[in-house]
Coordinates of C-alpha atoms and ligand atoms in Angstrom, one line a residue:
M1 CA 80.2 103.0 82.0
S2 CA 76.8 103.9 83.4
N3 CA 75.2 103.6 86.8
I4 CA 72.8 105.3 89.1
F5 CA 74.8 108.5 89.3
E6 CA 75.7 110.5 86.2
Y7 CA 78.8 112.8 86.2
A8 CA 80.3 114.8 83.4
P9 CA 83.5 113.3 82.2
A10 CA 86.6 114.7 84.1
P11 CA 89.6 113.2 82.2
E12 CA 93.1 114.0 83.3
S13 CA 95.1 115.4 80.5
R14 CA 97.5 113.0 78.7
A15 CA 99.5 116.0 77.5
V16 CA 101.7 115.7 80.6
V17 CA 103.4 112.5 79.3
D18 CA 105.7 112.2 76.4
I19 CA 105.4 108.6 75.2
K20 CA 108.2 107.8 72.6
P21 CA 107.5 105.5 69.7
S22 CA 110.2 103.1 70.8
Y23 CA 112.3 102.4 73.8
G24 CA 115.7 100.7 74.3
L25 CA 117.1 99.0 77.4
F26 CA 118.6 101.0 80.2
I27 CA 122.1 99.6 80.8
N28 CA 125.0 101.4 82.4
G29 CA 123.2 104.6 82.7
E30 CA 122.2 104.8 79.0
F31 CA 119.4 103.8 76.7
V32 CA 120.8 101.2 74.3
D33 CA 119.3 99.1 71.5
G34 CA 119.0 95.5 72.5
H35 CA 120.3 92.6 70.4
G36 CA 116.9 91.0 70.5
K37 CA 113.5 91.7 69.1
A38 CA 110.9 94.3 70.2
F39 CA 107.4 94.0 71.6
K40 CA 104.5 96.3 71.8
T41 CA 102.8 97.7 74.9
V42 CA 99.2 98.7 74.7
N43 CA 96.7 100.8 76.6
P44 CA 94.3 98.1 77.9
A45 CA 91.4 100.6 78.1
T46 CA 91.6 101.2 74.3
E47 CA 93.9 98.6 72.9
E48 CA 95.9 101.4 71.4
V49 CA 99.5 100.5 70.8
L50 CA 101.6 102.9 73.0
A51 CA 105.2 102.0 72.1
E52 CA 107.6 99.4 70.9
V53 CA 109.9 98.2 73.6
A54 CA 113.2 96.3 73.3
E55 CA 113.1 92.6 74.3
A56 CA 116.3 91.8 76.2
D57 CA 118.0 88.5 75.2
D58 CA 120.6 86.6 77.2
A59 CA 123.4 88.8 75.8
D60 CA 121.6 92.0 76.9
V61 CA 121.0 90.6 80.3
D62 CA 124.7 89.7 80.6
E63 CA 125.7 93.2 79.7
A64 CA 123.3 94.6 82.3
V65 CA 124.7 92.2 85.0
K66 CA 128.2 93.2 84.0
A67 CA 127.4 96.9 84.3
A68 CA 125.7 96.3 87.7
R69 CA 128.8 94.3 88.9
R70 CA 131.2 97.1 87.8
A71 CA 129.1 99.8 89.5
Y72 CA 128.9 97.6 92.6
T73 CA 132.6 97.0 92.9
R74 CA 133.9 100.3 91.8
V75 CA 131.4 102.8 93.1
W76 CA 128.3 101.9 95.0
S77 CA 129.6 99.4 97.6
R78 CA 132.5 101.8 98.3
M79 CA 130.3 104.9 98.9
S80 CA 129.3 105.8 102.4
G81 CA 125.7 105.1 103.4
A82 CA 125.2 108.9 103.8
E83 CA 126.3 109.5 100.2
R84 CA 124.0 106.7 98.9
A85 CA 121.1 108.3 100.9
K86 CA 121.6 111.6 99.0
Y87 CA 120.8 109.8 95.7
L88 CA 117.8 108.0 97.2
Y89 CA 116.4 111.2 98.6
R90 CA 117.0 112.9 95.2
I91 CA 115.1 110.1 93.4
A92 CA 112.3 110.4 96.0
R93 CA 112.0 114.1 95.4
I94 CA 112.0 113.8 91.6
I95 CA 109.2 111.2 91.9
Q96 CA 107.2 113.7 93.8
E97 CA 107.9 116.5 91.4
R98 CA 107.0 114.3 88.4
G99 CA 104.2 112.6 90.2
R100 CA 101.5 113.7 87.8
E101 CA 103.4 112.4 84.8
L102 CA 104.1 109.1 86.5
A103 CA 100.5 108.6 87.5
V104 CA 99.1 109.4 84.1
L105 CA 101.6 107.1 82.4
E106 CA 100.9 104.3 84.9
S107 CA 97.2 104.6 84.2
I108 CA 97.6 104.6 80.5
D109 CA 99.9 101.6 80.4
N110 CA 98.2 99.6 83.1
G111 CA 94.5 100.5 83.0
K112 CA 94.2 101.5 86.7
P113 CA 92.1 104.5 87.6
I114 CA 94.0 107.8 87.8
K115 CA 92.5 108.3 91.3
E116 CA 94.5 105.3 92.5
S117 CA 97.7 105.8 90.6
R118 CA 97.7 109.5 91.7
D119 CA 96.6 109.0 95.3
V120 CA 98.0 105.6 96.2
D121 CA 100.7 104.2 93.9
I122 CA 102.9 107.2 93.3
P123 CA 102.8 108.7 96.9
V124 CA 103.7 105.2 98.3
V125 CA 106.5 104.9 95.7
A126 CA 108.0 108.2 96.9
A127 CA 107.5 107.2 100.5
H128 CA 109.4 104.0 99.9
F129 CA 112.4 105.9 98.6
F130 CA 112.3 108.4 101.4
Y131 CA 112.0 105.6 104.0
Y132 CA 114.9 103.5 102.7
A133 CA 117.0 106.6 102.1
G134 CA 116.8 107.1 105.9
W135 CA 118.2 103.6 106.5
A136 CA 121.2 103.9 104.2
D137 CA 123.5 105.4 106.8
K138 CA 122.0 103.5 109.8
L139 CA 122.4 99.9 108.6
E140 CA 124.6 99.0 111.6
H141 CA 121.4 99.3 113.7
S142 CA 119.3 97.2 111.3
G143 CA 120.0 93.9 113.1
Y144 CA 121.1 92.4 109.8
G145 CA 124.6 93.8 109.5
S146 CA 125.6 96.4 107.0
T147 CA 127.3 94.3 104.2
P148 CA 125.5 94.3 100.9
L149 CA 125.1 91.1 98.8
G150 CA 126.2 92.5 95.4
V151 CA 124.1 92.4 92.3
A152 CA 120.3 91.9 92.7
G153 CA 118.2 90.5 89.9
Q154 CA 114.6 91.6 90.3
V155 CA 111.5 90.5 88.4
I156 CA 108.1 92.2 89.0
P157 CA 104.5 91.9 87.8
W158 CA 102.1 94.3 86.1
N159 CA 99.6 95.1 88.8
F160 CA 101.6 97.8 90.6
P161 CA 104.4 98.4 88.1
L162 CA 106.1 101.4 89.7
L163 CA 105.2 100.4 93.3
M164 CA 106.7 96.9 92.9
L165 CA 109.8 98.6 91.3
A166 CA 110.1 100.8 94.4
W167 CA 109.7 97.9 96.8
K168 CA 112.6 96.2 95.0
I169 CA 115.0 99.0 94.2
A170 CA 114.8 101.3 97.2
P171 CA 116.0 98.7 99.9
A172 CA 118.5 97.2 97.5
L173 CA 120.2 100.5 96.8
A174 CA 120.0 101.7 100.4
C175 CA 121.9 98.5 101.5
G176 CA 124.6 99.1 98.8
N177 CA 123.6 96.6 96.2
T178 CA 123.2 97.3 92.5
V179 CA 120.2 96.0 90.4
V180 CA 119.1 94.6 87.2
L181 CA 115.3 94.8 87.1
K182 CA 112.7 93.5 84.6
P183 CA 109.2 95.0 84.6
A184 CA 106.3 93.0 83.3
E185 CA 105.8 92.8 79.5
T186 CA 102.5 94.6 79.6
T187 CA 103.6 97.5 81.8
P188 CA 107.2 98.6 81.0
L189 CA 106.7 102.3 80.5
T190 CA 106.9 103.7 84.1
A191 CA 110.0 101.6 84.7
L192 CA 111.6 103.3 81.7
L193 CA 110.5 106.7 82.9
F194 CA 112.1 105.7 86.3
A195 CA 115.3 105.1 84.3
E196 CA 115.2 108.7 83.1
I197 CA 114.7 109.8 86.7
C198 CA 117.9 107.9 87.6
Q199 CA 119.7 109.9 84.9
Q200 CA 118.2 113.1 86.2
A201 CA 119.3 112.2 89.7
D202 CA 122.9 111.6 88.4
L203 CA 122.8 108.1 89.8
P204 CA 126.2 106.5 88.9
P205 CA 125.9 104.4 85.7
G206 CA 125.2 100.8 86.3
V207 CA 123.7 101.1 89.8
V208 CA 120.2 100.6 88.2
N209 CA 119.7 98.7 85.0
I210 CA 116.2 98.2 83.5
V211 CA 115.9 95.3 81.0
T212 CA 112.5 94.9 79.4
G213 CA 111.1 91.7 78.0
A214 CA 108.9 88.7 78.8
G215 CA 109.4 85.5 80.7
D216 CA 112.6 84.5 78.9
T217 CA 114.3 87.8 79.9
G218 CA 113.2 87.1 83.5
R219 CA 114.6 83.6 83.3
A220 CA 117.9 85.0 82.0
I221 CA 118.2 87.3 85.0
V222 CA 117.3 84.8 87.7
S223 CA 119.6 82.1 86.3
H224 CA 122.6 84.5 85.6
P225 CA 125.6 83.1 87.5
D226 CA 126.8 86.6 88.5
V227 CA 123.5 87.6 90.2
D228 CA 123.9 87.3 94.0
K229 CA 120.3 87.9 95.0
V230 CA 117.0 87.1 93.3
A231 CA 113.9 89.1 94.2
F232 CA 110.7 88.0 92.5
T233 CA 107.0 89.1 92.8
G234 CA 104.5 87.3 90.7
S235 CA 102.6 84.1 90.4
T236 CA 103.2 81.1 92.7
E237 CA 103.7 78.9 89.6
V238 CA 106.6 81.0 88.3
G239 CA 107.9 81.5 91.9
K240 CA 108.2 77.7 92.2
A241 CA 110.1 77.5 88.9
I242 CA 112.5 80.2 90.1
A243 CA 113.0 78.4 93.5
R244 CA 114.0 75.3 91.5
A245 CA 116.3 77.3 89.2
V246 CA 118.3 78.8 92.1
A247 CA 118.3 75.7 94.3
G248 CA 121.9 74.6 95.0
T249 CA 123.4 78.0 94.1
D250 CA 124.6 80.7 96.5
K251 CA 121.9 83.1 95.5
K252 CA 119.7 84.5 98.2
V253 CA 116.0 84.6 97.2
T254 CA 112.8 86.3 98.2
L255 CA 109.5 85.4 96.6
E256 CA 106.3 87.4 96.9
L257 CA 103.6 85.3 95.4
G258 CA 99.9 85.0 95.2
G259 CA 97.1 85.2 97.8
K260 CA 93.5 84.4 98.5
A261 CA 92.7 86.6 101.5
A262 CA 89.8 86.2 103.7
N263 CA 88.0 89.4 104.7
I264 CA 86.0 88.4 107.8
V265 CA 83.0 90.4 108.9
F266 CA 81.5 89.8 112.3
D267 CA 78.0 90.8 113.2
D268 CA 79.1 93.5 115.6
A269 CA 81.2 95.3 112.9
P270 CA 80.4 98.8 111.9
L271 CA 78.7 97.7 108.7
D272 CA 79.0 100.9 106.6
Q273 CA 82.7 100.9 107.2
A274 CA 82.9 97.2 106.5
I275 CA 81.1 97.6 103.2
E276 CA 83.7 100.2 102.2
G277 CA 86.4 97.8 103.3
I278 CA 85.0 94.9 101.3
V279 CA 84.7 97.1 98.2
N280 CA 88.2 98.4 98.6
G281 CA 89.5 94.9 99.4
I282 CA 88.4 93.4 96.1
F283 CA 87.7 96.2 93.6
F284 CA 90.7 98.3 94.3
N285 CA 93.0 98.0 91.2
Q286 CA 90.4 95.9 89.5
G287 CA 91.1 93.1 92.0
H288 CA 94.6 92.8 90.5
V289 CA 96.1 92.7 94.0
C290 CA 98.0 89.8 95.5
C291 CA 96.6 90.6 99.0
A292 CA 93.0 91.3 97.7
G293 CA 90.2 90.4 100.0
S294 CA 88.8 87.9 97.5
R295 CA 87.0 85.7 100.0
L296 CA 84.4 87.5 102.0
L297 CA 83.6 85.5 105.2
V298 CA 80.5 87.1 106.7
Q299 CA 78.8 86.0 109.9
E300 CA 75.5 84.3 109.1
S301 CA 73.3 86.6 111.3
V302 CA 74.3 89.6 109.2
A303 CA 74.9 88.0 105.8
D304 CA 71.6 89.1 104.1
E305 CA 72.0 92.7 105.3
V306 CA 75.7 92.8 104.3
L307 CA 75.0 91.4 100.8
E308 CA 72.1 93.8 100.2
R309 CA 74.2 96.8 101.2
L310 CA 77.2 95.5 99.3
K311 CA 75.2 95.2 96.1
R312 CA 73.8 98.6 96.5
R313 CA 77.3 100.0 97.0
M314 CA 78.7 98.1 94.1
S315 CA 76.0 99.6 91.9
T316 CA 77.5 103.0 92.5
L317 CA 81.0 102.0 91.3
R318 CA 82.0 103.9 88.2
M319 CA 83.7 101.8 85.6
G320 CA 85.4 103.2 82.5
D321 CA 88.1 105.5 81.3
P322 CA 91.1 105.1 83.7
L323 CA 92.1 108.7 83.1
D324 CA 88.7 110.0 84.3
K325 CA 89.0 111.3 87.8
N326 CA 85.6 109.9 88.8
T327 CA 86.5 106.3 87.7
D328 CA 86.5 103.7 90.5
V329 CA 87.2 100.6 88.4
G330 CA 89.4 100.7 85.3
A331 CA 90.4 98.2 82.6
I332 CA 91.7 94.6 83.1
N333 CA 95.4 94.8 82.4
S334 CA 95.5 92.4 79.4
G335 CA 93.4 90.2 77.1
E336 CA 95.1 87.2 78.6
Q337 CA 94.2 88.2 82.1
L338 CA 90.6 88.9 81.1
K339 CA 90.5 85.4 79.6
R340 CA 91.7 83.9 82.9
I341 CA 89.1 85.9 84.9
R342 CA 86.3 84.8 82.6
E343 CA 87.3 81.1 82.7
L344 CA 87.5 80.9 86.4
S345 CA 84.2 82.7 86.8
E346 CA 82.6 80.2 84.5
V347 CA 84.0 77.5 86.7
G348 CA 82.1 79.2 89.5
D349 CA 78.9 79.0 87.5
A350 CA 79.5 75.4 86.7
E351 CA 80.2 74.6 90.3
G352 CA 76.8 75.9 91.2
A353 CA 77.7 79.2 92.8
E354 CA 75.3 82.1 92.0
R355 CA 76.8 85.0 90.1
W356 CA 75.7 88.6 90.6
E357 CA 77.3 91.4 88.6
V358 CA 76.9 95.2 88.4
A359 CA 74.7 96.0 85.5
C360 CA 76.6 98.4 83.2
D361 CA 77.5 98.9 79.6
L362 CA 81.1 98.0 79.0
P363 CA 83.2 99.9 76.5
T364 CA 83.4 98.0 73.2
K365 CA 87.2 98.5 72.9
G366 CA 89.7 97.4 75.6
F367 CA 89.5 94.7 78.3
W368 CA 86.7 95.0 80.9
F369 CA 85.1 92.9 83.5
P370 CA 82.2 94.2 85.7
P371 CA 82.5 94.1 89.5
T372 CA 81.1 90.6 90.4
L373 CA 80.2 88.5 93.4
F374 CA 79.4 84.9 93.9
T375 CA 77.2 83.6 96.6
G376 CA 76.5 80.0 97.6
V377 CA 80.3 79.3 97.5
S378 CA 81.6 76.4 99.3
Q379 CA 85.2 75.9 100.5
A380 CA 85.8 73.1 97.9
H381 CA 84.9 75.4 95.0
R382 CA 87.8 76.5 92.8
I383 CA 86.6 80.1 93.0
A384 CA 87.2 79.8 96.8
R385 CA 90.6 78.3 96.5
E386 CA 92.3 79.8 93.4
E387 CA 93.4 83.3 92.9
I388 CA 91.1 85.0 90.3
F389 CA 93.2 88.2 90.2
G390 CA 90.2 90.3 89.0
P391 CA 87.1 92.1 90.3
V392 CA 85.4 88.9 91.5
L393 CA 84.4 88.3 95.1
S394 CA 83.5 84.8 96.5
V395 CA 81.1 85.0 99.5
L396 CA 81.1 82.4 102.3
T397 CA 79.4 82.5 105.7
F398 CA 80.3 81.4 109.2
R399 CA 78.7 81.1 112.6
T400 CA 81.5 81.2 115.2
P401 CA 85.0 82.8 115.4
S402 CA 86.5 79.3 115.3
E403 CA 84.7 78.5 112.1
A404 CA 85.9 81.7 110.6
I405 CA 89.5 80.9 111.5
E406 CA 89.2 77.4 110.1
K407 CA 87.7 78.6 106.8
A408 CA 90.1 81.6 106.5
N409 CA 93.1 79.3 107.0
N410 CA 91.8 76.6 104.7
T411 CA 93.9 77.8 101.7
P412 CA 97.3 77.1 100.2
F413 CA 98.0 80.8 100.5
G414 CA 98.8 83.0 103.5
L415 CA 99.4 86.6 102.4
S416 CA 96.8 88.7 104.1
A417 CA 93.5 88.8 105.9
G418 CA 91.0 91.4 107.2
V419 CA 88.9 91.4 110.4
W420 CA 85.9 93.6 111.0
T421 CA 84.6 93.7 114.5
D422 CA 83.9 96.2 117.3
K423 CA 85.8 94.1 119.9
G424 CA 89.5 94.8 120.3
S425 CA 90.1 91.5 122.1
R426 CA 88.6 89.6 119.2
I427 CA 90.9 91.4 116.7
L428 CA 93.9 90.3 118.7
S429 CA 92.8 86.7 119.1
M430 CA 91.9 86.5 115.4
A431 CA 95.2 88.1 114.3
N432 CA 97.1 85.5 116.4
R433 CA 95.3 82.6 114.8
L434 CA 95.2 83.7 111.2
R435 CA 98.0 82.2 109.1
A436 CA 98.6 85.4 107.1
G437 CA 101.6 87.7 106.8
V438 CA 99.4 90.8 107.2
V439 CA 96.2 91.1 109.1
W440 CA 94.2 94.3 108.8
A441 CA 91.6 95.2 111.4
N442 CA 88.7 97.4 110.4
T443 CA 90.6 98.5 107.3
F444 CA 92.0 96.8 104.2
N445 CA 94.8 97.3 101.6
K446 CA 96.7 99.8 103.7
F447 CA 100.3 100.1 102.7
D448 CA 103.1 101.9 104.4
P449 CA 106.9 101.6 103.8
T450 CA 107.5 101.1 107.6
S451 CA 105.5 98.0 107.7
P452 CA 106.8 94.6 106.6
F453 CA 104.8 92.7 104.0
G454 CA 105.0 89.1 102.9
G455 CA 103.5 85.7 103.0
Y456 CA 103.2 82.2 104.5
K457 CA 102.9 78.9 102.7
E458 CA 102.4 79.3 98.9
S459 CA 102.4 83.1 99.2
G460 CA 106.1 83.0 99.3
Y461 CA 108.9 83.9 101.7
G462 CA 110.9 86.9 102.8
R463 CA 109.5 90.3 103.8
E464 CA 109.5 93.6 101.9
G465 CA 109.1 96.9 103.6
G466 CA 110.1 98.2 107.0
R467 CA 113.3 97.2 108.9
H468 CA 112.6 93.6 108.0
G469 CA 112.8 94.4 104.3
L470 CA 116.6 95.2 104.8
E471 CA 117.3 91.5 105.6
A472 CA 116.9 90.4 102.0
Y473 CA 119.7 92.8 100.8
L474 CA 122.3 92.3 103.6
K475 CA 124.7 89.5 104.4
G476 CA 123.7 89.3 108.1
E477 CA 125.3 90.2 111.5
D478 CA 128.2 87.8 111.3
S479 CA 129.8 88.8 108.1
Ligands
NAP501 P1 103.9 86.0 86.6 O1 103.4 85.5 85.3 O2 104.5 85.1 87.5 O3 104.9 87.2 86.1 C1 105.6 87.9 87.0 C2 106.9 88.4 86.4 O4 107.8 87.3 86.1 C3 106.7 89.1 85.0 O5 107.7 90.1 84.9 C4 107.0 87.9 84.1 O6 107.3 88.4 82.8 C5 108.1 87.2 84.7 N1 108.3 85.8 84.4 C6 107.4 85.0 83.7 N2 108.0 83.8 83.6 C7 109.2 83.8 84.2 C8 110.2 82.8 84.4 N3 110.1 81.6 84.0 N4 111.4 83.2 85.0 C9 111.5 84.5 85.4 N5 110.6 85.5 85.3 C10 109.4 85.1 84.7 O7 102.8 86.8 87.3 P2 101.7 87.8 86.8 O8 100.5 87.0 86.3 O9 102.3 88.8 85.9 O10 101.3 88.6 88.1 C11 100.3 88.3 88.9 C12 100.7 87.4 90.1 O11 101.6 88.2 90.9 C13 99.6 87.0 91.0 O12 99.7 85.7 91.3 C14 99.8 87.9 92.2 O13 99.2 87.4 93.4 C15 101.3 88.0 92.3 N6 101.6 89.2 93.0 C16 102.2 89.0 94.3 C17 102.5 90.1 95.1 C18 103.1 89.9 96.4 O14 103.7 90.9 96.9 N7 103.0 88.8 97.0 C19 102.4 91.4 94.5 C20 101.8 91.5 93.3 C21 101.5 90.4 92.5 P3 106.1 88.8 81.8 O15 104.9 89.1 82.5 O16 106.7 89.9 81.1 O17 105.9 87.6 80.9
MG502 MG1 100.4 98.1 78.7

């Protein structure tokens, strides 16, 4: 909570959101009680219980899929692209109008700083709906045909709850599919507010269905026989289980899984900018980012200087109340995730890496982990190979570009990478040799709806965003 600069607290008001004591499932355009149990969602910064949320069982999922099928057959697939676009534009505009409410709710339920939910998540969510609204009446120019698949079953994680929802729902609807979506157990509230936005936009009932729950609800969606398309973002482990579950069926699948990105800093890089990029790469969203720059590869000749500047910059990060507008690093999303971060960091200690963390007093309530870096990391260390999914950076060094490439690619993942150098030609040659779906040059963690995003190897398959993102929701040119 404290560091070298002191600011007066500047909390965003919570009064803008109306959190109900309990929530049902959103099926066929209405909120209904589920047949199953309920679970609680908490504010990870305070451990305050925010609401009780229905846990959808197999019968609830079946009703949601039936509603989606009816809406698909009777309404949505028959509507012209231009008409569908009107709904998507309307949703995009309502998201902008209710942006403050969405940002505050996202920060309360997830723990991310309001600065990020307000300036990154929600604007990019609206941009996704605007972007795909524009495609709805131009699908014949997509290169992937213009025939939708049917009902999409979509399962998303907790790190960017509303953004992941937008990445899934906007292209699906633009292409003429209907959806059944499950948000993560720890972050259901903005998806339920999105359901209200669908009502406000007069979206025909059943086009979007939101079923809350945990892993079993997700399993029921992906294995439902009347789901034509499965879209999943989450861990590689669950992704593999889903790939096995749909093998041998007609379901089309896209998987967006984990990552362990290299952020590569050459000695000719503009170091002040590179330091900002390293910090943004790993401490943005508490490091709960699939494409986080969690492995810093720094050229040996500048390693000492970079580390010294990095530590100085890290010491200015403000950690604490996610709703405070000055907060840079918020709460870890759950006790379970905090436990995983702690355990893997302890493995780093045991493997002989050297831990350095920002000195700060952590709040006594809630889930917190200070911005941390490990030096003396070797490629064989688990902290260099496994996703920590928290504010923990592993630092390795290299001497030549070839060594940087070899180390960067020495991972089971392949989602993203960063290159910091003054030389344009080096950027291009590095980008060609890095086995990563996205390569950022002299920047990091930049997201735009026009740009495709996705992985190689264990980071999954399929692309989301851009024209390429339409492919996952269309039957292809020949049909
Ligand atoms: P997770 O455990 O795989 O969960 C993701 C979603 O799947 C949640 O909604 C989860 O439900 C649900 N789920 C769990 N077991 C399931 C099953 N057997 N069948 C169907 N659904 C199931 O992942 P996480 O730990 O929440 O999220 C972090 C992971 O997501 C990281 O590995 C990160 O890299 C990855 N990620 C990837 C991207 C990308 O675009 N590549 C983006 C963001 C995150 P509950 O959580 O409710 O139990
Ligand atoms: Mg929560």
